[in-house]
Short mmCIF file of C-alpha atoms and ligand atoms in Angstrom, two decimals:
data_model
loop_
_atom_site.label_atom_id
_atom_site.label_comp_id
_atom_site.label_asym_id
_atom_site.label_seq_id
_atom_site.Cartn_x
_atom_site.Cartn_y
_atom_site.Cartn_z
CA MET A 1 196.80 108.43 -23.31
CA HIS A 2 197.64 107.27 -19.78
CA LEU A 3 201.26 106.26 -19.18
CA SER A 4 202.75 104.27 -16.32
CA LEU A 5 206.34 105.07 -15.34
CA GLY A 6 208.67 102.56 -13.67
CA ILE A 7 211.97 103.75 -12.23
CA ASP A 8 214.74 101.28 -11.38
CA PHE A 9 217.57 102.32 -9.06
CA GLY A 10 220.60 100.02 -9.01
CA THR A 11 224.11 100.39 -7.64
CA SER A 12 225.62 102.15 -10.65
CA GLY A 13 222.71 103.79 -12.41
CA ALA A 14 219.00 104.30 -12.78
CA ARG A 15 216.57 103.77 -15.63
CA ALA A 16 213.03 104.95 -16.28
CA ILE A 17 210.58 103.25 -18.65
CA ALA A 18 207.13 104.62 -19.51
CA ILE A 19 204.59 102.13 -20.82
CA ARG A 20 201.14 102.41 -22.34
CA PRO A 21 198.09 100.55 -20.95
CA ASP A 22 198.74 97.75 -23.48
CA GLY A 23 202.27 97.26 -22.10
CA LYS A 24 204.09 98.82 -25.07
CA ILE A 25 207.09 100.99 -24.24
CA GLU A 26 206.49 104.69 -24.98
CA ALA A 27 209.79 106.19 -23.77
CA GLN A 28 212.86 105.45 -21.67
CA ALA A 29 215.73 107.28 -20.04
CA ALA A 30 218.90 106.23 -18.21
CA VAL A 31 221.38 108.01 -15.95
CA SER A 32 224.51 106.44 -14.48
CA TYR A 33 226.31 107.42 -11.28
CA THR A 34 229.53 106.52 -9.55
CA SER A 35 228.69 107.28 -5.93
CA ASN A 36 225.82 105.84 -3.91
CA LEU A 37 225.02 108.95 -1.89
CA ALA A 38 221.46 109.99 -1.09
CA GLN A 39 222.00 113.34 -2.81
CA THR A 40 223.29 111.59 -5.96
CA TRP A 41 220.18 109.40 -6.08
CA LEU A 42 217.98 112.46 -5.71
CA GLU A 43 219.72 114.36 -8.49
CA THR A 44 219.49 111.22 -10.64
CA LEU A 45 215.73 111.02 -10.02
CA TRP A 46 215.23 114.60 -11.20
CA GLN A 47 217.57 114.07 -14.16
CA LEU A 48 215.65 110.95 -15.23
CA LEU A 49 212.38 112.90 -15.20
CA ARG A 50 213.97 115.74 -17.15
CA ASN A 51 215.35 113.26 -19.71
CA LEU A 52 211.87 111.98 -20.56
CA PRO A 53 210.18 113.85 -23.44
CA GLU A 54 207.82 116.52 -22.10
CA VAL A 55 204.86 114.97 -23.94
CA VAL A 56 205.47 111.76 -21.97
CA ARG A 57 205.64 113.61 -18.63
CA ASN A 58 202.35 115.35 -19.58
CA HIS A 59 200.63 111.98 -19.79
CA LEU A 60 201.99 110.22 -16.71
CA ASP A 61 199.15 108.62 -14.80
CA ARG A 62 201.14 106.57 -12.27
CA ILE A 63 204.75 106.17 -11.11
CA ALA A 64 206.50 103.51 -9.01
CA ILE A 65 210.14 103.02 -8.03
CA ASN A 66 212.18 99.89 -7.32
CA GLY A 67 215.50 99.79 -5.52
CA THR A 68 218.18 97.33 -4.56
CA SER A 69 216.94 95.09 -1.77
CA SER A 70 218.44 95.87 1.64
CA THR A 71 219.96 99.20 0.57
CA VAL A 72 218.80 101.53 3.35
CA LEU A 73 218.79 105.02 4.83
CA LEU A 74 218.21 106.34 8.31
CA CYS A 75 216.20 109.57 8.28
CA ASP A 76 215.04 112.25 10.69
CA ARG A 77 211.41 113.30 11.22
CA ALA A 78 211.46 115.36 8.01
CA GLY A 79 212.77 112.41 5.99
CA ARG A 80 216.27 113.90 5.71
CA PRO A 81 219.04 111.25 5.79
CA ILE A 82 221.10 111.51 8.97
CA THR A 83 223.81 109.19 7.59
CA GLU A 84 224.83 108.02 4.15
CA PRO A 85 223.03 104.91 2.83
CA LEU A 86 224.29 101.40 3.56
CA LEU A 87 224.31 99.29 0.41
CA TYR A 88 222.79 95.85 -0.10
CA ASN A 89 226.10 94.00 0.30
CA ASP A 90 227.47 96.03 3.25
CA ALA A 91 228.35 93.43 5.87
CA ARG A 92 229.41 95.66 8.80
CA GLY A 93 226.29 94.34 10.55
CA VAL A 94 228.32 91.22 11.33
CA SER A 95 229.13 93.00 14.62
CA VAL A 96 225.46 92.85 15.71
CA LEU A 97 224.72 89.36 14.44
CA GLU A 98 224.85 87.84 17.92
CA ARG A 99 222.22 90.35 19.08
CA ILE A 100 220.00 89.29 16.19
CA ARG A 101 220.57 85.59 16.85
CA ALA A 102 219.45 86.14 20.43
CA ILE A 103 216.02 87.46 19.41
CA ALA A 104 215.14 86.09 15.95
CA PRO A 105 214.05 82.57 14.95
CA ALA A 106 217.12 80.58 13.81
CA ASP A 107 216.44 80.50 10.06
CA HIS A 108 214.87 83.95 9.70
CA PRO A 109 216.08 86.13 6.78
CA VAL A 110 217.22 88.85 9.25
CA VAL A 111 219.91 86.49 10.57
CA SER A 112 222.53 87.73 8.11
CA SER A 113 225.27 90.35 8.37
CA THR A 114 223.79 92.15 5.33
CA SER A 115 220.13 92.09 6.42
CA THR A 116 218.30 95.39 6.82
CA LEU A 117 217.84 94.70 10.51
CA ALA A 118 221.60 94.17 10.93
CA LYS A 119 222.18 97.59 9.34
CA LEU A 120 219.63 99.25 11.64
CA LEU A 121 221.19 97.74 14.78
CA TRP A 122 224.66 98.67 13.55
CA TRP A 123 223.48 102.28 13.22
CA GLN A 124 222.00 102.14 16.69
CA GLU A 125 225.45 101.26 18.06
CA ASN A 126 227.57 103.40 15.75
CA CYS A 127 225.62 106.41 14.43
CA GLU A 128 226.31 109.51 16.54
CA ASP A 129 223.00 111.12 15.56
CA PHE A 130 220.91 108.02 16.19
CA SER A 131 218.73 109.91 18.69
CA GLN A 132 217.43 112.00 15.75
CA ALA A 133 216.41 108.90 13.80
CA ARG A 134 212.70 108.67 13.04
CA TYR A 135 212.45 106.54 9.89
CA LEU A 136 214.32 103.57 8.52
CA LEU A 137 213.71 103.58 4.76
CA HIS A 138 214.78 101.43 1.85
CA GLN A 139 216.22 103.08 -1.24
CA ALA A 140 212.89 102.68 -3.09
CA ASP A 141 210.86 104.02 -0.12
CA TRP A 142 212.98 107.13 0.26
CA LEU A 143 212.96 107.97 -3.44
CA ALA A 144 209.19 107.44 -3.73
CA PHE A 145 208.78 109.68 -0.66
CA GLN A 146 210.44 112.48 -2.65
CA LEU A 147 207.54 112.18 -5.09
CA HIS A 148 204.55 111.62 -2.78
CA GLY A 149 205.76 113.41 0.36
CA GLN A 150 204.57 110.93 3.04
CA CYS A 151 207.57 109.61 4.92
CA GLY A 152 207.60 106.08 6.32
CA ILE A 153 205.92 103.92 3.66
CA SER A 154 207.42 100.70 2.31
CA ASP A 155 206.34 97.48 0.59
CA TYR A 156 206.41 93.85 1.70
CA HIS A 157 209.13 92.88 -0.79
CA ASN A 158 211.71 95.38 0.45
CA SER A 159 210.67 94.78 4.06
CA LEU A 160 211.26 91.00 4.12
CA LYS A 161 214.91 91.36 5.17
CA LEU A 162 213.90 93.94 7.74
CA GLY A 163 211.90 91.24 9.51
CA TYR A 164 208.35 92.06 8.35
CA ASP A 165 206.06 89.03 8.68
CA VAL A 166 204.63 88.64 5.18
CA GLU A 167 202.36 85.80 6.32
CA HIS A 168 200.53 87.84 9.00
CA PHE A 169 201.17 91.37 7.68
CA ASN A 170 202.83 92.70 10.81
CA TYR A 171 206.18 93.16 12.50
CA PRO A 172 206.85 90.29 14.91
CA SER A 173 206.89 91.32 18.57
CA TRP A 174 210.58 90.36 18.97
CA LEU A 175 211.67 92.95 16.41
CA PRO A 176 213.36 95.93 18.17
CA LEU A 177 213.09 99.65 17.32
CA GLN A 178 209.61 99.26 15.82
CA GLU A 179 208.96 103.00 16.23
CA LEU A 180 211.43 103.57 13.36
CA LEU A 181 210.03 100.98 10.97
CA PRO A 182 207.97 101.93 7.91
CA ILE A 183 204.30 101.13 7.34
CA VAL A 184 204.18 98.24 4.89
CA GLN A 185 201.77 98.13 1.94
CA GLU A 186 201.21 95.79 -1.00
CA PRO A 187 203.65 96.45 -3.86
CA GLY A 188 201.89 98.27 -6.69
CA SER A 189 199.12 99.76 -4.52
CA ALA A 190 198.50 103.51 -4.81
CA ILE A 191 199.91 105.81 -2.10
CA SER A 192 198.74 109.29 -3.09
CA PRO A 193 198.92 111.86 -5.89
CA ILE A 194 202.32 113.33 -6.67
CA GLN A 195 203.32 116.41 -4.64
CA SER A 196 202.05 119.50 -6.44
CA SER A 197 205.45 121.24 -6.42
CA ILE A 198 206.99 118.30 -8.30
CA ALA A 199 204.04 117.99 -10.67
CA GLN A 200 204.47 121.65 -11.58
CA ALA A 201 208.26 121.52 -11.87
CA PHE A 202 208.16 118.62 -14.35
CA ASN A 203 204.80 119.25 -16.07
CA ILE A 204 203.33 116.04 -14.71
CA PRO A 205 199.50 115.94 -14.27
CA ALA A 206 198.45 116.85 -10.72
CA ASP A 207 196.44 113.61 -10.39
CA CYS A 208 199.37 111.34 -11.33
CA ARG A 209 199.54 108.78 -8.50
CA ILE A 210 202.64 107.39 -6.85
CA HIS A 211 202.43 103.65 -6.23
CA VAL A 212 204.23 101.39 -3.78
CA GLY A 213 207.43 99.91 -5.28
CA THR A 214 209.38 96.67 -4.99
CA THR A 215 212.94 95.32 -5.19
CA ASP A 216 215.02 95.19 -8.37
CA SER A 217 215.01 91.41 -8.72
CA ILE A 218 211.26 91.07 -8.20
CA ALA A 219 210.71 93.91 -10.68
CA ALA A 220 212.77 91.95 -13.22
CA PHE A 221 210.56 88.90 -12.56
CA ILE A 222 207.40 90.97 -13.07
CA ALA A 223 208.84 92.28 -16.36
CA SER A 224 208.68 88.73 -17.77
CA ARG A 225 204.88 88.84 -17.29
CA ALA A 226 204.95 85.42 -15.63
CA SER A 227 201.71 85.49 -13.66
CA THR A 228 200.30 82.02 -12.96
CA SER A 229 201.47 79.38 -10.51
CA GLY A 230 204.10 77.09 -12.03
CA GLU A 231 205.54 79.84 -14.24
CA ALA A 232 209.17 80.64 -13.56
CA VAL A 233 212.01 82.90 -14.63
CA THR A 234 215.53 81.51 -14.89
CA SER A 235 218.20 84.17 -15.00
CA LEU A 236 221.30 83.00 -16.90
CA GLY A 237 223.76 85.72 -15.92
CA SER A 238 227.07 85.32 -14.10
CA THR A 239 225.21 82.94 -11.79
CA LEU A 240 222.07 80.82 -12.18
CA VAL A 241 219.00 82.26 -10.43
CA LEU A 242 215.61 80.51 -10.31
CA LYS A 243 212.30 82.16 -9.38
CA LEU A 244 209.07 80.16 -9.38
CA LEU A 245 205.51 81.38 -8.74
CA SER A 246 203.95 78.96 -6.32
CA ASP A 247 200.68 78.53 -4.41
CA THR A 248 202.70 77.43 -1.41
CA ARG A 249 205.38 79.19 0.56
CA ILE A 250 208.78 77.50 0.93
CA ASP A 251 211.72 78.60 3.05
CA ASP A 252 214.81 76.51 3.68
CA THR A 253 217.93 78.34 4.80
CA ARG A 254 220.12 75.28 4.23
CA TYR A 255 219.65 75.76 0.50
CA GLY A 256 219.18 79.54 0.62
CA ILE A 257 215.57 79.09 -0.54
CA TYR A 258 213.13 81.77 0.51
CA SER A 259 209.75 83.07 -0.57
CA HIS A 260 208.46 86.54 -1.20
CA ARG A 261 204.73 87.15 -0.92
CA PHE A 262 203.27 87.79 -4.34
CA GLY A 263 199.63 88.75 -3.82
CA LYS A 264 197.89 85.49 -2.91
CA ARG A 265 200.84 83.49 -4.21
CA TRP A 266 204.52 83.13 -3.34
CA LEU A 267 207.61 83.85 -5.37
CA VAL A 268 210.07 81.11 -4.43
CA GLY A 269 213.74 81.65 -5.23
CA GLY A 270 217.03 79.81 -5.23
CA ALA A 271 220.47 80.71 -6.63
CA SER A 272 223.43 78.55 -7.68
CA ASN A 273 227.03 79.67 -8.12
CA THR A 274 227.19 77.94 -11.48
CA GLY A 275 226.46 80.08 -14.53
CA GLY A 276 227.85 82.32 -17.23
CA ALA A 277 230.90 83.42 -15.22
CA VAL A 278 232.33 79.91 -15.73
CA LEU A 279 231.62 80.05 -19.48
CA LYS A 280 233.50 83.35 -19.64
CA GLN A 281 236.56 81.61 -18.21
CA PHE A 282 236.79 79.38 -21.27
CA PHE A 283 235.14 81.27 -24.15
CA THR A 284 234.81 84.78 -25.55
CA THR A 285 231.30 86.04 -26.29
CA GLU A 286 231.95 85.54 -30.03
CA GLU A 287 233.09 81.95 -29.42
CA LEU A 288 229.98 81.28 -27.34
CA ILE A 289 227.80 82.32 -30.27
CA GLU A 290 229.83 80.55 -32.95
CA LEU A 291 230.39 77.26 -31.08
CA SER A 292 226.81 77.11 -29.76
CA ASP A 293 225.54 77.21 -33.35
CA ARG A 294 227.38 73.94 -34.00
CA ILE A 295 225.96 72.03 -30.99
CA SER A 296 223.56 69.13 -31.70
CA ALA A 297 221.17 70.25 -29.01
CA SER A 298 218.70 67.38 -29.49
CA GLN A 299 221.36 64.94 -28.31
CA GLU A 300 222.24 64.75 -24.63
CA SER A 301 225.92 65.34 -23.89
CA PRO A 302 227.40 62.49 -21.81
CA LEU A 303 229.76 64.97 -20.11
CA ASP A 304 228.77 65.48 -16.50
CA TYR A 305 230.25 68.65 -14.99
CA TYR A 306 229.51 70.88 -12.02
CA PRO A 307 230.82 74.19 -13.38
CA LEU A 308 231.98 76.55 -10.59
CA LEU A 309 234.64 79.28 -10.36
CA LYS A 310 235.62 78.15 -6.86
CA PRO A 311 234.55 75.43 -4.44
CA GLY A 312 231.15 75.62 -2.80
CA ASP A 313 227.50 75.85 -3.70
CA ARG A 314 224.29 76.14 -1.75
CA PHE A 315 221.51 75.42 -4.20
CA PRO A 316 220.54 72.87 -5.43
CA ILE A 317 223.44 71.17 -3.62
CA ASN A 318 224.18 72.55 -0.19
CA ASP A 319 227.90 71.90 0.23
CA PRO A 320 230.29 74.78 1.00
CA GLU A 321 233.16 72.54 -0.10
CA LEU A 322 231.65 71.19 -3.31
CA MET A 323 234.51 71.01 -5.81
CA PRO A 324 234.16 72.39 -9.35
CA ARG A 325 233.90 69.42 -11.74
CA LEU A 326 235.20 70.31 -15.20
CA GLU A 327 236.92 67.10 -16.30
CA PRO A 328 237.36 65.38 -18.68
CA GLN A 329 237.77 68.20 -21.20
CA PRO A 330 237.41 66.94 -24.80
CA LEU A 331 239.70 68.44 -27.43
CA ASP A 332 236.66 69.44 -29.47
CA ARG A 333 235.57 72.86 -28.14
CA VAL A 334 231.99 72.37 -29.40
CA GLU A 335 231.72 69.18 -27.37
CA PHE A 336 233.19 70.88 -24.31
CA LEU A 337 230.71 73.78 -24.51
CA HIS A 338 227.86 71.30 -25.10
CA GLY A 339 228.91 69.49 -21.91
CA LEU A 340 228.96 72.73 -19.92
CA LEU A 341 225.55 73.91 -21.14
CA GLU A 342 224.07 70.42 -20.64
CA SER A 343 225.46 70.24 -17.11
CA MET A 344 224.11 73.67 -16.17
CA ALA A 345 220.72 72.67 -17.60
CA ARG A 346 220.83 69.56 -15.36
CA ILE A 347 221.59 71.77 -12.34
CA GLU A 348 218.71 74.08 -13.30
CA ALA A 349 216.34 71.10 -13.60
CA GLN A 350 217.61 69.73 -10.29
CA GLY A 351 216.88 73.15 -8.74
CA TYR A 352 213.26 73.21 -9.90
CA ARG A 353 212.83 69.57 -8.79
CA LEU A 354 214.18 70.51 -5.35
CA LEU A 355 211.65 73.35 -5.02
CA GLU A 356 208.92 70.94 -6.10
CA SER A 357 210.06 68.31 -3.57
CA PHE A 358 209.65 70.92 -0.81
CA GLY A 359 206.05 71.47 -1.92
CA ALA A 360 206.23 74.27 -4.52
CA THR A 361 203.75 74.27 -7.40
CA PRO A 362 205.19 72.05 -10.18
CA LEU A 363 207.02 73.84 -12.99
CA LYS A 364 204.85 74.55 -16.05
CA GLN A 365 206.75 77.11 -18.09
CA VAL A 366 210.10 78.91 -17.96
CA PHE A 367 210.94 82.41 -19.20
CA THR A 368 214.63 83.20 -19.51
CA ALA A 369 216.53 86.37 -18.68
CA GLY A 370 220.23 87.31 -18.62
CA GLY A 371 223.14 86.94 -21.04
CA GLY A 372 222.43 83.25 -21.79
CA ALA A 373 218.78 83.84 -22.77
CA LYS A 374 219.59 84.45 -26.43
CA ASN A 375 221.47 81.14 -26.82
CA SER A 376 219.02 79.00 -28.81
CA ALA A 377 221.10 75.80 -28.47
CA TRP A 378 221.06 76.19 -24.70
CA THR A 379 217.30 76.90 -24.80
CA ALA A 380 216.77 73.62 -26.69
CA ILE A 381 218.97 71.70 -24.23
CA ARG A 382 217.10 73.23 -21.28
CA HIS A 383 213.74 72.40 -22.86
CA ARG A 384 214.86 68.76 -23.10
CA GLN A 385 216.13 68.71 -19.50
CA LEU A 386 213.25 70.67 -17.95
CA GLY A 387 210.42 69.03 -19.91
CA VAL A 388 208.42 72.28 -20.16
CA SER A 389 208.24 75.18 -22.59
CA VAL A 390 211.31 77.45 -22.38
CA SER A 391 211.38 80.88 -24.02
CA GLU A 392 213.21 84.18 -23.76
CA ALA A 393 211.39 86.74 -21.62
CA VAL A 394 210.25 89.54 -23.93
CA GLN A 395 210.99 92.15 -21.25
CA THR A 396 213.62 91.77 -18.54
CA GLU A 397 214.28 95.35 -17.38
CA ALA A 398 213.39 96.02 -13.75
CA ALA A 399 212.11 99.48 -14.76
CA TYR A 400 209.66 97.81 -17.14
CA GLY A 401 208.50 95.43 -14.39
CA THR A 402 207.94 98.34 -12.01
CA ALA A 403 205.95 100.28 -14.61
CA TYR A 404 203.86 97.15 -15.13
CA LEU A 405 203.45 96.71 -11.37
CA ALA A 406 202.08 100.27 -11.08
CA LEU A 407 199.75 99.55 -14.00
CA GLU A 408 198.35 96.16 -12.99
CA GLY A 409 199.16 95.67 -9.31
CA ILE A 410 200.68 92.47 -8.06
P1 LIG B 1 225.23 89.53 -14.85
O1 LIG B 1 224.27 90.68 -14.88
O2 LIG B 1 224.88 88.46 -13.87
O3 LIG B 1 226.67 89.90 -14.81
P2 LIG B 1 224.36 89.07 -17.63
O4 LIG B 1 222.91 88.80 -17.53
O5 LIG B 1 224.82 90.36 -18.21
O6 LIG B 1 225.09 88.78 -16.25
O7 LIG B 1 224.99 87.88 -18.48
C1 LIG B 1 226.36 87.77 -18.66
C2 LIG B 1 226.72 86.31 -18.78
O8 LIG B 1 226.07 85.76 -19.90
C3 LIG B 1 228.21 86.11 -18.97
O9 LIG B 1 228.75 85.46 -17.85
C4 LIG B 1 228.33 85.25 -20.23
O10 LIG B 1 229.13 84.11 -20.02
C5 LIG B 1 226.92 84.81 -20.52
N1 LIG B 1 226.65 84.82 -21.96
C6 LIG B 1 226.77 85.86 -22.80
N2 LIG B 1 226.49 85.48 -24.07
C7 LIG B 1 226.19 84.16 -24.02
C8 LIG B 1 225.82 83.18 -24.98
N3 LIG B 1 225.69 83.47 -26.28
N4 LIG B 1 225.59 81.93 -24.55
C9 LIG B 1 225.71 81.61 -23.25
N5 LIG B 1 226.05 82.48 -22.30
C10 LIG B 1 226.29 83.74 -22.67
#
């Protein structure tokens, strides 16, 4: 039996899922951590492997790792970190933003205080040991390097915010410090067999291959098994996140829309500030379940809200001052919840229509992830608003998606 192992590193923990060739889960392990230090990640990686049953390790055929996008390390020529990692949301790069604006196209993804490039330039100005720097690596690159031993390999998902040109497969000439940047490969492609010392230490077959990884959110998309143009994943978590597979690439910074390369296709994404965090303000989880059961989902609620925690949204309405609209509130709590879910479904539909109006492949089917995915009344409302099939994604774990990526490629 050949098993494919996906490992997901987040900000507070890591998870490993081993799957069989038919996609069924064989084993899983999880380890949490409180500090995002390189050494902690490394110990977590070894602990995850140890936590898998030995019989599973004996049958590993391929392994890939995903990390949080734009979480990076600066390493010396031996791949040893020369500073602690900077996390995805670390905005100290705001101090080099003017430098980036001076060289990058106006609406490029690197023009952000949290972009990977901003972190690299910040290090250049503030890291005492910068002269020893040889490799800039993403979290997923560095952890995979521990397994395959070749420093300086990344993937085109993690590298988008570094400035990699996913259209032409190169770094644009305006990008500085190119001698430090990793070689970029297709996510899911094989790098090399696992290092023999690690294979021996964990009883993993010597010919187990390490594959190129991806980011956590793309791994979660892959987990849904959406694979043809027009298929999408809506994530109903604290916020509302849309991801649509499209034949065409779309980028529009006004709305925060950008595209990741996905083989020959594009994974187009947009995110709204509306979502489950607003529901939590008004209802407990038990109330959400109980009241949702009493909603007449086939009937459209006349209540027209724009549920937000605070003013401002970007997608599908680009207005930093957009006011939350939560009035009028009916006395009947079922009616109120119906209005909220209906309104969020309208925003979701508006989001997909916006992507379509910019030229994305029209929506054909939606898989759902996140806390709201289990709400069948909401699913029925969204089906009515979206006009396509809506179902819960069977798998949503990033670790599953990464195992599947190693198995099938992009
Ligand atoms: P995140 O990872 O973004 O914090 P989750 O995917 O864990 O979010 O989802 C949590 C959200 O799901 C909460 O904001 C909550 O309001 C929402 N949620 C939980 N249960 C339900 C439900 N039955 N119906 C609708 N929304 C729900």
